[in-house]
Coordinates of N, CA and C in Angstrom, one line a residue:
Chain A
X1 N 128.7 176.7 51.4 CA 129.9 176.8 51.2 C 130.3 177.5 52.3
X2 N 131.9 177.3 52.8 CA 132.1 178.1 53.7 C 132.9 179.4 53.1
X3 N 132.3 180.7 53.6 CA 132.9 181.7 52.9 C 133.7 182.7 53.9
X4 N 135.0 183.1 53.6 CA 135.6 184.0 54.4 C 135.9 185.4 53.2
X5 N 135.6 186.4 54.0 CA 135.5 187.8 53.1 C 136.3 188.9 53.6
X6 N 137.0 189.4 53.0 CA 138.4 190.4 53.4 C 137.5 191.7 52.9
X7 N 137.8 192.7 53.6 CA 137.1 194.3 53.5 C 137.4 194.7 52.6
X8 N 138.6 194.6 51.5 CA 139.0 195.3 50.6 C 140.1 194.2 49.6
X9 N 140.0 194.5 48.3 CA 140.7 193.8 47.6 C 142.3 194.2 47.1
X10 N 142.0 195.6 47.2 CA 142.9 196.9 46.8 C 142.9 197.9 47.9
X11 N 143.9 198.0 48.7 CA 144.2 199.4 49.3 C 145.6 200.0 49.5
X12 N 145.6 201.6 49.4 CA 146.5 202.1 48.8 C 147.0 203.0 50.2
X13 N 148.0 203.1 51.3 CA 148.0 204.2 52.2 C 149.6 204.5 52.3
X14 N 149.7 205.7 53.0 CA 150.8 206.2 53.3 C 151.6 205.9 54.2
X15 N 152.6 206.2 54.3 CA 153.5 205.7 55.3 C 153.2 206.3 56.5
X16 N 153.5 205.5 57.9 CA 152.9 206.3 59.0 C 151.1 205.9 59.4
X17 N 150.6 205.9 58.4 CA 149.2 205.5 58.5 C 149.0 204.6 59.3
X18 N 147.6 204.3 60.3 CA 147.2 203.2 60.8 C 146.1 202.6 60.0
X19 N 146.3 201.1 59.7 CA 145.7 200.1 58.6 C 145.0 199.4 59.1
X20 N 143.9 199.3 59.1 CA 142.9 198.3 59.4 C 142.8 197.3 58.2
X21 N 143.0 195.9 58.6 CA 142.5 195.3 57.6 C 141.6 194.2 58.4
X22 N 140.1 193.6 57.8 CA 139.3 193.1 58.1 C 138.9 191.6 57.4
X23 N 138.5 190.7 58.3 CA 138.5 189.3 57.7 C 136.9 188.8 58.4
X24 N 135.9 188.5 57.7 CA 135.0 188.0 58.4 C 134.6 186.2 57.6
X25 N 134.4 185.5 58.6 CA 134.0 183.9 58.3 C 132.5 183.8 58.7
X26 N 132.1 183.0 58.1 CA 130.4 182.7 57.9 C 130.3 181.1 58.7
X27 N 131.5 180.5 59.3 CA 131.1 178.9 59.1 C 131.4 178.6 60.9
X28 N 131.5 179.6 61.5 CA 131.5 179.4 62.9 C 133.0 178.9 63.5
X29 N 134.1 179.1 62.7 CA 135.3 178.6 63.1 C 135.4 179.1 64.3
X30 N 136.2 178.4 65.0 CA 137.2 178.7 66.1 C 138.4 179.5 65.8
X31 N 139.2 178.9 64.9 CA 140.6 179.2 64.7 C 140.8 180.5 63.4
X32 N 141.1 181.4 63.4 CA 141.4 182.4 62.3 C 142.8 182.8 62.2
X33 N 143.2 183.3 61.1 CA 144.7 183.5 60.6 C 144.8 184.5 60.0
X34 N 145.8 185.1 59.9 CA 146.3 186.1 58.8 C 147.6 185.8 58.6
X35 N 147.9 185.9 57.1 CA 149.1 185.7 56.7 C 149.6 186.9 56.0
X36 N 150.9 186.8 55.1 CA 150.9 187.8 54.4 C 151.9 186.8 53.3
X37 N 151.9 187.2 51.9 CA 152.4 186.3 50.7 C 153.1 187.6 50.1
X38 N 154.3 186.9 49.8 CA 155.4 187.9 49.1 C 156.0 186.8 48.0
X39 N 156.5 187.3 47.0 CA 157.0 186.5 45.8 C 158.3 185.8 46.2
X40 N 158.5 184.6 46.1 CA 159.4 183.8 46.3 C 159.4 183.3 47.6
X41 N 158.4 183.8 48.5 CA 158.5 183.5 50.0 C 157.3 182.4 50.3
X42 N 156.5 182.3 49.9 CA 155.5 181.5 50.1 C 154.1 182.3 51.2
X43 N 153.6 181.8 52.0 CA 152.9 182.3 52.6 C 153.6 182.7 54.1
X44 N 153.7 183.6 55.1 CA 153.9 183.2 56.2 C 152.9 183.8 57.4
X45 N 153.2 183.2 58.4 CA 152.1 183.4 59.4 C 152.4 184.6 60.2
X46 N 151.6 185.3 60.2 CA 151.3 186.9 61.4 C 151.3 186.7 62.7
X47 N 149.7 186.4 62.4 CA 149.1 185.9 63.5 C 148.1 184.9 63.4
X48 N 147.7 184.2 65.0 CA 146.6 183.6 64.8 C 145.7 183.9 65.9
X49 N 144.5 183.1 66.1 CA 143.3 183.3 67.1 C 142.9 181.9 67.3
X50 N 142.4 181.6 68.3 CA 141.9 180.3 68.4 C 140.4 180.4 69.1
X51 N 140.3 181.8 69.6 CA 139.3 181.9 70.4 C 138.8 183.6 70.3
X52 N 137.8 184.0 70.7 CA 137.5 185.3 70.8 C 138.3 185.6 71.8
X53 N 139.1 187.1 71.6 CA 140.1 187.8 72.6 C 141.1 187.0 72.7
X54 N 141.4 185.5 72.2 CA 142.8 185.0 72.3 C 143.4 185.2 71.1
X55 N 144.7 185.4 71.2 CA 145.7 185.4 70.0 C 146.9 185.0 70.2
X56 N 147.7 184.4 69.3 CA 149.0 184.2 69.4 C 149.8 184.6 68.1
X57 N 151.1 185.0 68.4 CA 151.6 185.3 67.3 C 152.4 184.2 66.6
X58 N 152.6 184.6 65.2 CA 153.2 183.7 64.5 C 154.6 183.8 63.9
X59 N 155.1 183.7 62.7 CA 156.6 183.9 62.6 C 156.7 185.2 62.1
X60 N 156.0 186.4 61.8 CA 156.4 187.6 61.6 C 155.4 188.5 61.8
X61 N 155.3 188.7 63.4 CA 154.3 189.5 64.1 C 155.0 190.9 64.2
X62 N 156.1 191.3 64.1 CA 156.7 192.4 64.3 C 155.9 193.4 63.5
X63 N 155.3 194.7 64.1 CA 154.8 195.8 63.0 C 153.4 195.5 63.1
X64 N 152.6 194.3 63.4 CA 151.2 194.0 63.5 C 150.6 193.8 64.7
X65 N 149.4 194.0 65.0 CA 148.7 193.6 65.9 C 147.4 192.9 65.5
X66 N 146.9 192.3 66.4 CA 145.5 191.8 65.9 C 144.4 192.1 67.2
X67 N 143.2 191.8 66.7 CA 142.1 192.1 67.5 C 140.8 190.9 66.7
X68 N 140.4 190.5 67.9 CA 139.1 189.5 68.0 C 138.2 189.5 68.9
X69 N 136.9 190.4 68.6 CA 135.9 190.4 69.4 C 135.0 189.7 69.3
X70 N 134.6 189.5 68.4 CA 133.6 188.6 68.0 C 134.4 187.3 67.3
X71 N 133.4 186.2 67.3 CA 133.8 184.7 66.9 C 134.2 185.2 65.4
X72 N 133.4 185.7 64.7 CA 133.4 185.8 63.2 C 134.3 186.7 62.5
X73 N 135.0 187.9 63.4 CA 135.7 188.9 62.9 C 137.4 188.4 63.2
X74 N 138.1 188.9 62.7 CA 139.2 188.8 62.9 C 140.4 190.0 62.1
X75 N 141.1 191.3 62.7 CA 141.2 192.4 62.4 C 143.1 192.3 62.3
X76 N 143.5 192.9 61.5 CA 145.0 192.9 61.5 C 145.2 194.1 61.4
X77 N 146.1 194.9 62.2 CA 146.0 196.5 62.6 C 147.5 196.6 62.3
X78 N 147.7 197.6 61.2 CA 149.4 198.1 61.1 C 149.5 199.3 61.8
X79 N 150.1 199.2 62.7 CA 149.9 200.5 64.0 C 150.6 202.0 63.2
X80 N 151.6 201.4 62.3 CA 152.3 202.6 61.5 C 152.8 202.5 60.7
X81 N 152.2 202.0 59.3 CA 152.3 201.6 58.2 C 153.7 201.6 57.3
X82 N 154.5 201.2 57.2 CA 155.7 201.2 56.3 C 155.8 200.5 55.0
X83 N 156.4 200.8 54.2 CA 156.6 200.6 53.0 C 157.0 199.1 52.8
X84 N 158.1 198.6 53.6 CA 158.0 197.1 53.6 C 156.9 196.2 54.1
X85 N 155.8 196.8 54.4 CA 154.4 196.1 54.6 C 153.7 195.9 53.3
X86 N 154.1 196.7 52.5 CA 153.3 196.5 50.9 C 153.5 194.7 50.6
X87 N 152.4 194.2 50.5 CA 152.3 192.7 50.4 C 150.9 192.8 50.5
X88 N 150.5 191.5 49.7 CA 149.3 190.7 49.5 C 149.1 190.0 51.2
X89 N 147.7 190.2 51.9 CA 147.5 189.7 52.7 C 146.2 188.8 52.7
X90 N 146.3 187.6 53.5 CA 145.4 186.7 53.0 C 144.9 186.4 54.6
X91 N 143.3 185.9 54.8 CA 142.6 185.5 56.1 C 142.2 184.1 55.9
X92 N 142.4 183.3 56.8 CA 142.0 182.1 56.7 C 141.4 181.7 58.0
X93 N 140.5 180.6 57.7 CA 139.7 180.3 59.0 C 139.8 178.7 58.8
X94 N 139.4 178.3 60.3 CA 139.3 176.5 60.1 C 138.7 176.2 61.7
X95 N 138.4 174.9 61.7 CA 137.7 174.5 63.0 C 139.0 174.0 63.9
X96 N 138.9 173.8 65.0 CA 140.2 173.4 65.8 C 140.7 172.1 65.5
X97 N 142.2 172.0 65.9 CA 142.9 170.7 66.0 C 143.6 170.4 64.4
X98 N 143.9 169.1 64.2 CA 144.6 168.7 63.1 C 144.0 167.7 62.4
X99 N 142.5 167.5 63.2 CA 141.8 166.4 62.1 C 142.1 166.5 60.7
X100 N 141.5 165.7 60.1 CA 141.4 165.6 58.3 C 140.5 166.2 58.1
X101 N 139.3 166.8 58.8 CA 138.5 167.6 58.3 C 138.6 169.2 58.7
X102 N 139.6 169.2 59.6 CA 140.0 170.6 59.6 C 140.6 171.6 58.6
X103 N 140.5 171.2 57.3 CA 141.3 172.3 56.7 C 141.1 173.9 56.9
X104 N 142.1 174.6 56.5 CA 141.8 176.4 56.4 C 141.3 176.6 55.2
X105 N 140.3 177.6 55.2 CA 139.6 178.4 54.3 C 140.2 179.5 54.1
X106 N 140.5 180.1 52.9 CA 140.9 181.3 52.8 C 140.1 182.1 52.0
X107 N 140.6 183.6 52.7 CA 139.8 184.7 51.7 C 140.5 185.0 50.5
X108 N 139.8 185.9 49.7 CA 140.3 186.3 48.4 C 141.8 187.1 48.4
X109 N 141.9 187.6 49.7 CA 143.1 188.5 49.5 C 143.1 190.2 49.6
X110 N 144.0 190.6 50.3 CA 143.7 192.2 50.1 C 145.4 192.4 49.8
X111 N 145.3 193.1 48.9 CA 146.7 193.7 47.9 C 146.8 195.1 48.7
X112 N 147.9 195.3 49.8 CA 148.2 196.7 50.3 C 149.5 197.0 49.9
X113 N 149.2 198.6 49.4 CA 150.6 199.3 48.6 C 150.8 200.5 49.9
X114 N 152.0 200.5 50.5 CA 152.4 201.7 50.9 C 153.1 202.6 50.6
X115 N 152.9 203.7 50.2 CA 153.9 204.7 49.3 C 154.3 205.8 50.7
Chain B
X1 N 160.7 170.7 64.2 CA 160.4 171.5 63.2 C 159.7 171.1 62.3
X2 N 159.0 171.9 61.8 CA 158.1 171.6 60.9 C 159.0 172.6 59.4
X3 N 159.1 172.2 58.1 CA 159.2 172.9 57.2 C 158.7 172.3 55.9
X4 N 158.8 173.0 54.8 CA 158.5 172.4 53.6 C 159.5 173.1 52.5
X5 N 160.0 172.2 51.7 CA 161.0 172.8 50.5 C 160.5 172.3 49.3
X6 N 160.2 173.3 48.4 CA 159.6 173.2 46.9 C 160.8 173.0 46.5
X7 N 161.3 172.0 45.4 CA 162.1 172.3 45.0 C 162.7 172.7 43.7
X8 N 161.5 173.5 43.1 CA 161.6 174.3 41.8 C 160.7 175.6 42.1
X9 N 161.3 176.5 41.7 CA 160.7 178.0 41.9 C 160.0 178.0 40.7
X10 N 160.6 177.5 39.6 CA 159.6 177.5 38.1 C 159.7 176.3 37.4
X11 N 158.3 175.8 36.7 CA 158.6 174.6 36.3 C 158.1 174.9 35.2
X12 N 158.6 174.9 33.8 CA 157.7 175.0 32.3 C 157.7 173.7 31.6
X13 N 156.2 173.6 31.2 CA 156.0 172.4 30.3 C 155.3 172.5 28.9
X14 N 155.4 171.6 27.9 CA 154.3 171.8 26.8 C 153.3 171.2 27.1
X15 N 152.1 171.7 26.6 CA 150.4 171.3 26.8 C 150.5 170.0 26.4
X16 N 149.6 168.9 27.2 CA 149.9 167.7 27.0 C 150.9 166.7 27.4
X17 N 152.1 167.8 27.9 CA 153.1 166.7 28.3 C 153.1 166.4 30.0
X18 N 153.6 165.6 30.6 CA 153.4 165.2 32.0 C 153.7 166.5 32.8
X19 N 153.1 166.6 34.1 CA 153.7 167.7 35.1 C 154.2 167.3 36.4
X20 N 155.7 167.6 36.9 CA 156.4 167.0 38.2 C 156.4 168.3 38.7
X21 N 155.7 168.6 40.2 CA 156.5 169.3 41.1 C 156.6 168.8 42.3
X22 N 157.7 169.0 42.6 CA 158.5 168.5 43.6 C 158.4 168.9 45.3
X23 N 157.9 168.1 46.1 CA 158.2 168.8 47.5 C 158.6 167.9 48.6
X24 N 159.4 168.3 49.3 CA 159.9 167.4 50.5 C 159.4 168.2 51.6
X25 N 159.4 167.5 52.7 CA 158.9 168.1 54.4 C 159.8 167.5 55.3
X26 N 159.8 168.2 56.1 CA 160.2 167.9 57.7 C 159.2 167.7 58.5
X27 N 159.1 167.1 59.7 CA 157.8 167.1 60.3 C 158.5 166.1 61.4
X28 N 158.1 166.8 63.1 CA 158.3 166.3 63.7 C 157.1 165.2 64.3
X29 N 156.1 165.3 63.5 CA 155.0 164.5 63.8 C 154.5 163.9 62.5
X30 N 153.7 163.1 62.8 CA 152.9 162.5 61.5 C 152.4 163.6 61.0
X31 N 152.5 164.3 60.0 CA 152.0 165.2 59.2 C 150.9 165.0 58.3
X32 N 150.0 166.3 58.0 CA 149.0 165.9 57.0 C 149.7 166.7 55.8
X33 N 149.7 166.9 54.6 CA 150.1 167.5 53.9 C 148.9 167.9 52.5
X34 N 149.2 169.3 52.0 CA 148.5 169.2 51.1 C 149.2 170.2 49.9
X35 N 148.2 170.0 48.9 CA 148.9 171.2 47.7 C 147.7 172.0 47.6
X36 N 148.2 173.4 47.4 CA 147.2 174.3 46.8 C 147.9 174.9 45.8
X37 N 146.7 175.8 45.1 CA 146.9 176.6 43.8 C 146.4 177.8 43.6
X38 N 146.9 178.4 43.1 CA 146.6 180.1 42.9 C 146.8 180.5 41.6
X39 N 145.5 180.6 41.0 CA 145.7 181.4 39.9 C 145.7 182.7 39.9
X40 N 146.2 183.7 38.8 CA 146.6 185.0 38.8 C 145.4 185.7 39.6
X41 N 145.5 186.5 40.5 CA 144.3 187.2 40.8 C 143.2 186.7 41.6
X42 N 143.5 185.4 42.0 CA 142.8 184.5 42.7 C 143.0 183.8 44.0
X43 N 141.9 183.5 44.7 CA 142.4 182.5 46.2 C 143.1 181.8 45.9
X44 N 143.4 181.3 47.3 CA 143.7 179.7 47.3 C 143.1 179.1 47.2
X45 N 143.1 177.7 46.2 CA 142.5 176.7 46.4 C 142.8 175.4 46.6
X46 N 142.3 174.4 47.5 CA 142.8 173.2 47.9 C 142.6 172.0 46.6
X47 N 143.8 171.8 46.3 CA 143.9 170.8 45.1 C 143.9 169.2 45.5
X48 N 144.3 169.0 47.0 CA 144.4 167.3 47.4 C 145.1 167.7 48.9
X49 N 144.9 166.7 49.6 CA 145.3 166.6 51.0 C 145.6 165.0 51.0
X50 N 146.6 164.7 52.0 CA 147.3 163.5 52.5 C 146.8 164.0 54.2
X51 N 146.3 162.6 54.9 CA 145.9 162.7 56.3 C 146.0 161.3 56.6
X52 N 147.0 160.7 56.5 CA 147.5 159.1 56.6 C 146.6 158.0 56.4
X53 N 145.9 158.2 55.4 CA 144.9 157.2 54.5 C 145.6 156.9 53.4
X54 N 144.9 156.7 52.3 CA 145.8 156.3 51.3 C 147.3 156.7 50.8
X55 N 148.7 156.3 50.4 CA 149.5 157.4 50.0 C 149.4 158.0 49.0
X56 N 148.5 157.4 47.9 CA 148.3 158.1 46.7 C 147.1 158.8 46.8
X57 N 147.0 160.2 46.5 CA 146.0 160.6 46.7 C 145.6 161.6 45.6
X58 N 144.5 161.6 45.3 CA 143.9 161.9 43.9 C 143.1 163.4 44.4
X59 N 143.5 164.3 43.2 CA 143.1 165.7 43.7 C 141.9 166.0 42.5
X60 N 141.9 167.3 42.5 CA 141.0 168.1 41.4 C 141.5 168.2 40.2
X61 N 140.9 168.3 39.2 CA 141.3 168.6 37.7 C 142.5 167.7 37.2
X62 N 142.7 166.2 37.8 CA 143.2 165.4 37.3 C 144.8 165.4 37.5
X63 N 145.1 166.0 38.7 CA 146.3 166.2 40.0 C 146.0 165.0 40.8
X64 N 147.6 164.5 40.9 CA 147.5 163.4 42.5 C 149.1 163.7 42.9
X65 N 148.9 163.2 44.1 CA 150.5 163.1 44.7 C 150.3 162.0 45.6
X66 N 151.7 161.6 45.8 CA 152.2 160.3 46.5 C 152.9 160.7 47.5
X67 N 152.3 160.5 48.7 CA 153.1 160.4 49.9 C 154.3 159.4 50.4
X68 N 155.2 159.7 50.6 CA 156.5 158.6 50.5 C 157.2 159.2 52.0
X69 N 157.1 158.3 53.0 CA 157.3 158.4 54.2 C 159.0 158.4 54.1
X70 N 159.4 157.6 53.7 CA 161.4 157.3 53.6 C 161.6 158.3 53.1
X71 N 161.1 159.0 52.0 CA 161.7 160.0 51.1 C 161.0 160.9 51.5
X72 N 160.3 161.3 52.9 CA 160.0 162.5 53.0 C 159.5 163.5 51.8
X73 N 158.6 163.0 51.1 CA 158.2 163.5 49.8 C 157.0 163.3 49.6
X74 N 156.4 164.4 48.9 CA 155.0 164.8 48.4 C 154.5 165.3 47.2
X75 N 155.4 164.7 46.0 CA 155.6 165.6 44.7 C 153.8 165.6 44.4
X76 N 153.9 166.5 43.1 CA 152.4 166.5 42.5 C 152.6 166.4 41.3
X77 N 151.7 165.6 40.6 CA 152.2 165.0 39.4 C 150.9 165.2 38.7
X78 N 150.7 165.5 37.1 CA 149.5 165.3 36.3 C 149.8 164.8 35.2
X79 N 149.1 163.6 34.7 CA 149.8 163.1 33.3 C 149.8 164.2 32.1
X80 N 148.8 164.8 31.8 CA 148.9 165.9 30.8 C 148.8 167.0 31.1
X81 N 149.6 168.1 30.9 CA 149.3 169.7 31.3 C 148.0 169.7 30.5
X82 N 147.8 171.2 30.7 CA 146.5 171.8 30.1 C 146.8 173.2 30.2
X83 N 146.7 174.4 29.2 CA 147.1 175.6 29.7 C 146.2 176.0 30.8
X84 N 145.0 175.6 31.1 CA 144.5 176.4 32.3 C 145.3 175.8 33.7
X85 N 146.1 174.9 33.5 CA 146.8 174.7 34.7 C 148.4 175.9 35.1
X86 N 148.5 176.4 34.3 CA 149.5 177.5 34.5 C 149.0 178.4 35.6
X87 N 149.7 178.4 36.7 CA 149.0 178.9 38.3 C 150.4 178.5 39.0
X88 N 150.2 179.5 40.3 CA 151.4 179.0 41.5 C 150.6 178.1 42.5
X89 N 151.9 176.7 42.7 CA 151.5 175.9 43.3 C 152.0 175.6 44.8
X90 N 151.5 175.6 45.9 CA 152.1 175.7 47.2 C 151.9 174.2 47.7
X91 N 153.0 173.6 48.7 CA 153.2 172.2 48.9 C 153.2 172.9 50.7
X92 N 152.1 172.1 51.4 CA 152.0 172.6 52.6 C 151.9 171.4 53.7
X93 N 152.4 171.6 54.5 CA 152.5 170.5 56.0 C 151.8 171.0 57.1
X94 N 150.9 170.1 57.5 CA 150.0 170.6 59.0 C 150.2 169.6 60.1
X95 N 150.9 170.3 61.1 CA 151.2 169.4 62.5 C 150.0 169.0 63.0
X96 N 149.9 168.3 64.0 CA 148.8 168.0 64.7 C 148.7 168.5 65.8
X97 N 150.0 169.2 66.4 CA 149.8 170.1 67.5 C 150.8 170.8 67.2
X98 N 150.9 172.1 67.9 CA 151.8 173.3 67.9 C 152.1 173.8 69.3
X99 N 153.2 173.9 69.9 CA 153.5 174.8 71.3 C 152.3 174.4 72.2
X100 N 152.0 173.3 71.8 CA 151.3 172.3 73.1 C 149.7 172.8 73.0
X101 N 149.2 173.6 71.9 CA 147.7 173.6 71.4 C 147.6 172.2 70.4
X102 N 146.3 172.2 70.2 CA 146.2 171.4 69.0 C 145.2 172.3 67.9
X103 N 146.1 173.2 67.7 CA 145.8 174.4 66.5 C 145.9 173.8 64.9
X104 N 147.2 173.0 64.9 CA 147.3 172.6 63.7 C 147.9 173.5 62.6
X105 N 148.6 174.3 62.9 CA 149.0 175.4 61.9 C 149.4 174.7 60.9
X106 N 149.6 175.6 59.7 CA 150.3 175.2 58.3 C 151.4 176.0 58.3
X107 N 152.3 175.2 57.6 CA 153.8 175.8 57.2 C 154.0 175.7 55.4
X108 N 154.0 176.7 55.0 CA 153.6 176.6 53.4 C 155.2 176.8 52.9
X109 N 155.3 175.9 51.8 CA 156.8 176.1 50.9 C 156.4 177.5 50.2
X110 N 157.7 177.7 49.5 CA 157.9 179.3 48.7 C 157.0 179.0 47.4
X111 N 156.8 177.8 47.0 CA 155.8 178.1 45.7 C 156.6 177.7 44.6
X112 N 155.9 176.9 43.7 CA 156.3 176.7 42.4 C 155.6 177.3 41.2
X113 N 156.3 177.8 40.3 CA 155.4 178.9 39.2 C 155.4 177.8 37.9
X114 N 154.0 177.4 37.8 CA 154.1 176.4 36.7 C 153.6 177.0 35.3
X115 N 154.5 177.3 34.3 CA 154.2 177.8 33.0 C 153.9 176.8 32.0
X116 N 152.8 176.8 31.2 CA 152.2 175.9 30.2 C 152.9 176.4 29.0
X117 N 153.3 175.7 28.1 CA 153.1 176.3 26.6 C 152.3 175.7 25.5
X118 N 152.0 176.3 24.8 CA 150.8 175.8 24.1 C 151.6 174.9 22.7

C-alpha cells in the first residue's frame, strides 16, 4: 500500500515563527504536492515538485517555500507564520504524467493553527 | 483553462433515499475526472475515477458517476444513502499536461457536504 505520512497531525505556532511541515512517501514517486484546505474553498495547490531539487509554484505560493533534497521527502516552509496561514495542509504524491494509473495519494493532513 | 464547479455546497438526504452530487468541469484537454471523499478528521479517499474508458464509472461503497461530454458534467450518484455516507465530497479534474510539463496536476472543486438524516 502507498503510504504518505506527515510529521504532525496538529500544530500550534505563534505569529512570526518559522514553521516546517514534513511529508514522506514510500512509493518512489517522482511528483509531490502541497495543498491547503479551507472550508468552502476545497484544496488549493501551494507548490509541487517533479524531481529532487525541482519545484514549481502552484496557485497560492505567497508566504510559503518548499524543499526537496531527497526523492521521498518534501517539506513546506512558512518563513514567518501569519494567522491567515491557519489551515489544514495536505501532502500528496504520484508518478509523473496524466496516465490512468497515476493518481495522487494523500497524507492524513496537518492542522496548523497560528496564534 | 481547467476548473471544476460543484453546484451544491450542502446536500441533505434521508437514509435510504438517492444521492445526487453535481459537478461540472471545464478543461482544454481530454480530462480525467475523479471524486474524492473526506470523512470527518480523516484523509482524502478516492471514490472513483474516469480516464476515457467507459463513461459510467462505478466506485466504492455503491457510488457511481457518469461522464457526459456534451454537458461537461460528472455527477455522483448512489441509489440509497447510508448514514456512513455523511462526509465531504470533492470533484476533481486532471489534465494530461500543464505548462508544458506532463505533471497532470489536479484541480479541485470547493466541495459538497453531504448530510444523511436517519
